[in-house]
Short mmCIF file of C-alpha atoms in Angstrom, two decimals:
data_model
loop_
_atom_site.label_atom_id
_atom_site.label_comp_id
_atom_site.label_asym_id
_atom_site.label_seq_id
_atom_site.Cartn_x
_atom_site.Cartn_y
_atom_site.Cartn_z
CA MET A 222 38.05 121.71 -19.13
CA ASN A 223 38.54 119.70 -21.23
CA TYR A 224 38.93 116.13 -19.95
CA ASP A 225 38.91 114.13 -22.92
CA LEU A 226 42.41 115.87 -24.08
CA ILE A 227 43.94 115.63 -20.63
CA LYS A 228 43.27 112.21 -20.74
CA THR A 229 44.51 111.56 -24.27
CA VAL A 230 47.37 113.79 -23.43
CA VAL A 231 48.83 111.77 -20.27
CA GLU A 232 48.04 108.84 -21.71
CA LEU A 233 50.42 109.88 -24.76
CA ILE A 234 53.16 111.03 -22.11
CA GLN A 235 52.55 106.97 -20.33
CA GLN A 236 53.50 105.29 -23.91
CA PHE A 237 56.97 108.00 -24.54
CA MET A 238 57.92 106.90 -21.06
CA GLU A 239 57.20 103.81 -21.47
CA GLN A 240 59.33 103.20 -24.88
CA ASN A 241 61.92 105.49 -23.81
CA GLU A 242 62.84 104.09 -20.97
CA ASP A 243 64.44 101.12 -22.77
CA LYS A 244 66.20 103.02 -25.85
CA ALA A 245 67.00 106.63 -24.35
CA LEU A 246 66.83 107.89 -28.07
CA TYR A 247 64.76 111.12 -26.69
CA SER A 248 65.54 112.97 -23.92
CA ASN A 249 63.05 113.35 -21.07
CA ASP A 250 62.01 117.18 -21.67
CA ILE A 251 58.88 118.43 -23.45
CA GLN A 252 61.07 118.67 -26.69
CA GLY A 253 61.82 114.62 -26.78
CA PHE A 254 58.04 114.85 -26.34
CA SER A 255 57.16 116.06 -29.63
CA GLU A 256 60.57 114.42 -31.30
CA TRP A 257 58.45 111.43 -30.12
CA LEU A 258 55.24 112.55 -31.21
CA ILE A 259 56.39 113.04 -34.55
CA ILE A 260 57.51 110.02 -35.07
CA SER A 261 55.31 107.63 -33.18
CA HIS A 262 51.97 109.98 -34.57
CA PRO A 263 53.15 111.54 -38.34
CA GLU A 264 49.56 111.18 -38.78
CA ASP A 265 49.05 114.39 -36.58
CA SER A 266 51.29 116.05 -38.59
CA GLU A 267 50.28 117.84 -41.46
CA SER A 268 53.00 119.58 -42.82
CA GLU A 269 54.67 117.27 -45.79
CA PRO A 270 58.46 117.88 -47.65
CA GLY A 271 58.11 118.06 -51.06
CA TRP A 272 60.27 115.86 -54.08
CA LEU A 273 61.39 115.34 -56.63
CA GLY A 274 59.06 114.38 -59.20
CA MET A 275 55.77 114.28 -56.85
CA GLU A 276 53.29 116.13 -59.18
CA SER A 277 53.84 113.83 -61.45
CA GLY A 278 52.77 110.62 -59.47
CA ARG A 279 56.27 109.69 -57.80
CA SER A 280 55.62 107.54 -54.90
CA THR A 281 56.95 108.13 -51.05
CA ASP A 282 58.17 104.80 -51.48
CA SER A 283 60.45 105.51 -54.81
CA ILE A 284 62.20 108.92 -52.77
CA ILE A 285 62.83 107.27 -49.79
CA ASN A 286 64.87 104.31 -51.75
CA THR A 287 66.26 106.74 -53.94
CA LEU A 288 67.31 108.93 -50.51
CA LEU A 289 68.40 105.87 -49.52
CA THR A 290 70.82 104.15 -52.37
CA ARG A 291 72.19 107.70 -52.45
CA MET A 292 73.18 108.32 -48.76
CA GLY A 293 74.79 104.94 -49.35
CA ARG A 294 76.98 105.91 -51.69
CA TYR A 295 77.72 108.86 -50.00
CA ALA A 296 78.55 107.50 -46.81
CA LYS A 297 81.18 105.01 -49.31
CA SER A 298 83.17 108.19 -51.32
CA TYR A 299 83.57 108.81 -47.42
CA SER A 300 85.13 106.14 -46.06
CA ARG A 301 87.55 105.77 -48.99
CA SER A 302 88.19 109.47 -48.78
CA ALA A 303 88.99 108.25 -45.00
CA THR A 304 91.22 105.18 -45.29
CA TYR A 305 92.92 106.17 -48.93
CA HIS A 306 96.05 106.84 -47.96
CA SER A 307 95.33 103.13 -44.58
CA VAL A 308 97.09 100.50 -44.63
CA PHE A 309 93.19 98.84 -45.42
CA SER A 310 91.64 97.75 -48.66
CA SER A 311 88.10 98.58 -47.76
CA GLN A 312 86.13 100.39 -45.05
CA ASP A 313 84.55 96.56 -44.39
CA ASP A 314 88.38 95.37 -43.14
CA PHE A 315 87.98 98.86 -39.85
CA ILE A 316 83.48 98.20 -40.28
CA TYR A 317 84.32 94.25 -39.24
CA LEU A 318 87.49 95.10 -36.58
CA ILE A 319 84.84 97.78 -35.15
CA SER A 320 82.19 94.82 -34.93
CA LEU A 321 85.14 93.24 -33.00
CA LYS A 322 86.15 95.54 -30.48
CA SER A 323 82.69 96.85 -29.65
CA VAL A 324 81.25 93.00 -29.21
CA GLY A 325 84.34 91.30 -28.39
CA PRO A 326 84.52 87.47 -30.07
CA MET A 327 82.32 85.96 -32.37
CA THR A 328 82.37 83.31 -34.82
CA LYS A 329 82.99 83.81 -38.74
CA MET A 330 78.99 84.15 -39.71
CA GLU A 331 77.97 85.52 -36.85
CA LEU A 332 80.53 88.46 -37.05
CA ILE A 333 79.39 88.68 -41.20
CA ARG A 334 75.13 89.03 -40.55
CA ARG A 335 75.96 91.46 -37.81
CA ASN A 336 77.46 93.68 -40.71
CA VAL A 337 74.76 92.64 -43.24
CA HIS A 338 77.13 90.75 -45.58
CA GLU A 339 76.53 87.67 -47.67
CA LYS A 340 78.28 84.77 -46.49
CA SER A 341 81.29 84.24 -49.60
CA SER A 342 81.88 88.28 -49.63
CA GLY A 343 82.27 88.35 -45.41
CA ILE A 344 85.00 85.37 -45.46
CA LEU A 345 86.96 86.90 -47.91
CA ILE A 346 87.08 90.22 -45.56
CA ILE A 347 87.06 88.07 -42.91
CA ASN A 348 90.67 85.82 -44.81
CA ARG A 349 92.36 88.77 -45.41
CA LEU A 350 92.27 90.46 -41.39
CA ILE A 351 93.12 87.33 -40.34
CA ARG A 352 96.02 87.56 -43.42
CA ASN A 353 96.81 90.67 -42.25
CA GLY A 354 97.11 89.65 -38.49
CA TRP A 355 94.17 92.23 -37.20
CA VAL A 356 91.93 89.02 -36.39
CA LYS A 357 92.42 85.18 -35.65
CA GLN A 358 90.44 81.97 -34.91
CA GLU A 359 90.80 79.94 -32.01
CA ILE A 360 88.75 77.87 -30.51
CA SER A 361 85.71 78.04 -28.14
CA GLN A 362 86.35 78.31 -23.94
CA LYS A 363 82.12 77.10 -23.91
CA ASP A 364 82.03 75.02 -27.16
CA LYS A 365 85.40 73.16 -28.01
CA ARG A 366 83.50 72.29 -31.38
CA THR A 367 82.72 76.11 -32.20
CA LYS A 368 85.67 78.72 -33.72
CA HIS A 369 85.30 82.54 -32.56
CA VAL A 370 87.24 85.11 -34.69
CA GLN A 371 88.80 88.26 -32.24
CA LEU A 372 90.92 91.09 -32.23
CA THR A 373 94.11 90.61 -32.14
CA GLN A 374 96.71 93.11 -30.43
CA GLU A 375 97.92 94.74 -33.42
CA GLY A 376 94.42 94.92 -35.16
CA PHE A 377 93.11 96.68 -32.19
CA THR A 378 96.54 98.80 -32.14
CA VAL A 379 95.56 99.58 -35.74
CA LEU A 380 92.22 100.11 -35.91
CA ASN A 381 93.51 103.11 -32.69
CA GLU A 382 95.80 104.37 -35.43
CA HIS A 383 93.12 104.92 -38.04
CA MET A 384 89.42 106.00 -35.67
CA ASP A 385 90.19 109.72 -35.74
CA GLU A 386 89.54 109.76 -39.84
CA ILE A 387 86.78 107.00 -39.46
CA ARG A 388 85.16 109.63 -37.02
CA LYS A 389 86.01 112.53 -39.81
CA ALA A 390 83.83 110.19 -41.79
CA SER A 391 80.55 109.15 -40.23
CA ARG A 392 80.71 112.92 -38.95
CA ALA A 393 80.87 114.23 -42.48
CA VAL A 394 77.92 111.32 -43.72
CA VAL A 395 74.99 112.72 -40.72
CA GLY A 396 76.23 116.90 -42.62
CA ASN A 397 74.30 119.38 -41.16
CA LEU A 398 71.92 117.36 -39.13
CA THR A 399 70.99 119.18 -35.85
CA HIS A 400 71.00 117.56 -32.47
CA SER A 401 66.86 116.65 -32.54
CA GLU A 402 67.47 115.64 -36.13
CA GLN A 403 69.93 113.32 -35.52
CA MET A 404 67.77 112.19 -32.95
CA LEU A 405 64.08 111.09 -35.08
CA PHE A 406 66.73 110.05 -37.89
CA ILE A 407 67.78 107.66 -35.48
CA ALA A 408 64.65 106.32 -33.83
CA ILE A 409 63.66 106.29 -38.06
CA LEU A 410 66.61 104.45 -38.88
CA SER A 411 66.33 102.05 -35.60
CA LYS A 412 62.90 101.13 -36.34
CA LEU A 413 63.58 100.59 -40.28
CA ASP A 414 66.86 98.56 -39.25
CA GLU A 415 64.37 96.28 -37.23
CA PHE A 416 61.64 95.59 -40.06
CA HIS A 417 64.88 94.41 -42.40
CA HIS A 418 66.67 92.48 -40.19
CA SER A 419 64.60 90.12 -38.76
CA LEU A 420 63.70 89.68 -43.04
CA TYR A 421 68.03 89.02 -43.36
CA ARG A 422 67.87 86.90 -40.51
CA MET A 423 65.58 84.05 -42.30
CA ASN A 424 68.17 83.69 -44.70
CA LEU A 425 65.51 83.81 -48.04
CA GLU A 426 66.33 82.66 -51.62
CA ALA A 427 66.49 86.15 -53.28
CA GLN A 428 63.28 84.71 -55.56
CA GLU A 429 61.64 84.58 -52.00
CA LEU A 430 62.90 87.83 -50.35
CA LEU A 431 60.45 90.42 -52.41
CA ASP A 432 57.32 87.61 -51.39
CA ALA A 433 58.21 87.57 -47.90
CA VAL A 434 58.30 91.42 -47.13
CA TYR A 435 54.81 92.24 -48.64
CA LYS A 436 53.17 88.97 -46.50
CA LYS A 437 55.00 91.18 -43.60
CA LEU A 438 53.75 94.31 -44.07
CA ASN A 439 50.15 92.33 -44.88
#
C-alpha cells in the first residue's frame, strides 16, 4: 500500500476543509473537493483551454484581460436593458442602493470604496441619489463628527420595484455556467478581487499603480 500517497491525499483534504470552513465556496463532498483541487493546484491539471491568438504567441495575461473587459461590457449592456424603462440614470444608481441595503449606513467614502469608484464619480452618484430622495445623509450616532448616508424608505421602495429586472440581468451575466462552474468562477474571481482590492485601498496615484502591482507580484 502506498502510504505516502494516502498521507498526501489526507493532507489535501485537511487543507480543503480548513480553507472551505470560513468561505464555504464549495460543497463538502468529493465534487467540492475536486473543484477546490483544480483551483488551488492548477499545476496538477493537464488540460488547458485554447484561445484566439494562442498559436501566434498571445499570452494568458492578454486573453484574460480581454475576456474580463468583454464580460464587463456584456454585464453593463444587460444592466442598461434592465433599467431601460426605470427611474435609474445608470446601473450605478441601483448598485449603490443595493450596497446600502445590504451593509447599512456608511460614510460617502466607504460607499465609494465599496464600489471601487474614483471619489469624483462616486460623489456625483451619491448626490444624485440624495436629490432623488432615495438616500439621505445624517450625523452618526456614534461619532457626531461623521456623517453617514443611508437608504430612505423611498429608496428602499424604488429598489424593490426593480429587483426582478435587476436579478434577471445578474442571471444573464452568469449565462450557461453550471452550478459547479459558478462555484469555481466565484473562487477565482474572489482571489483576484482580494489581490486587486488590497492595491485599491492604498489610494495610489495612477503613475505609481503598476509599479506597486509588480512589487506585490515579485
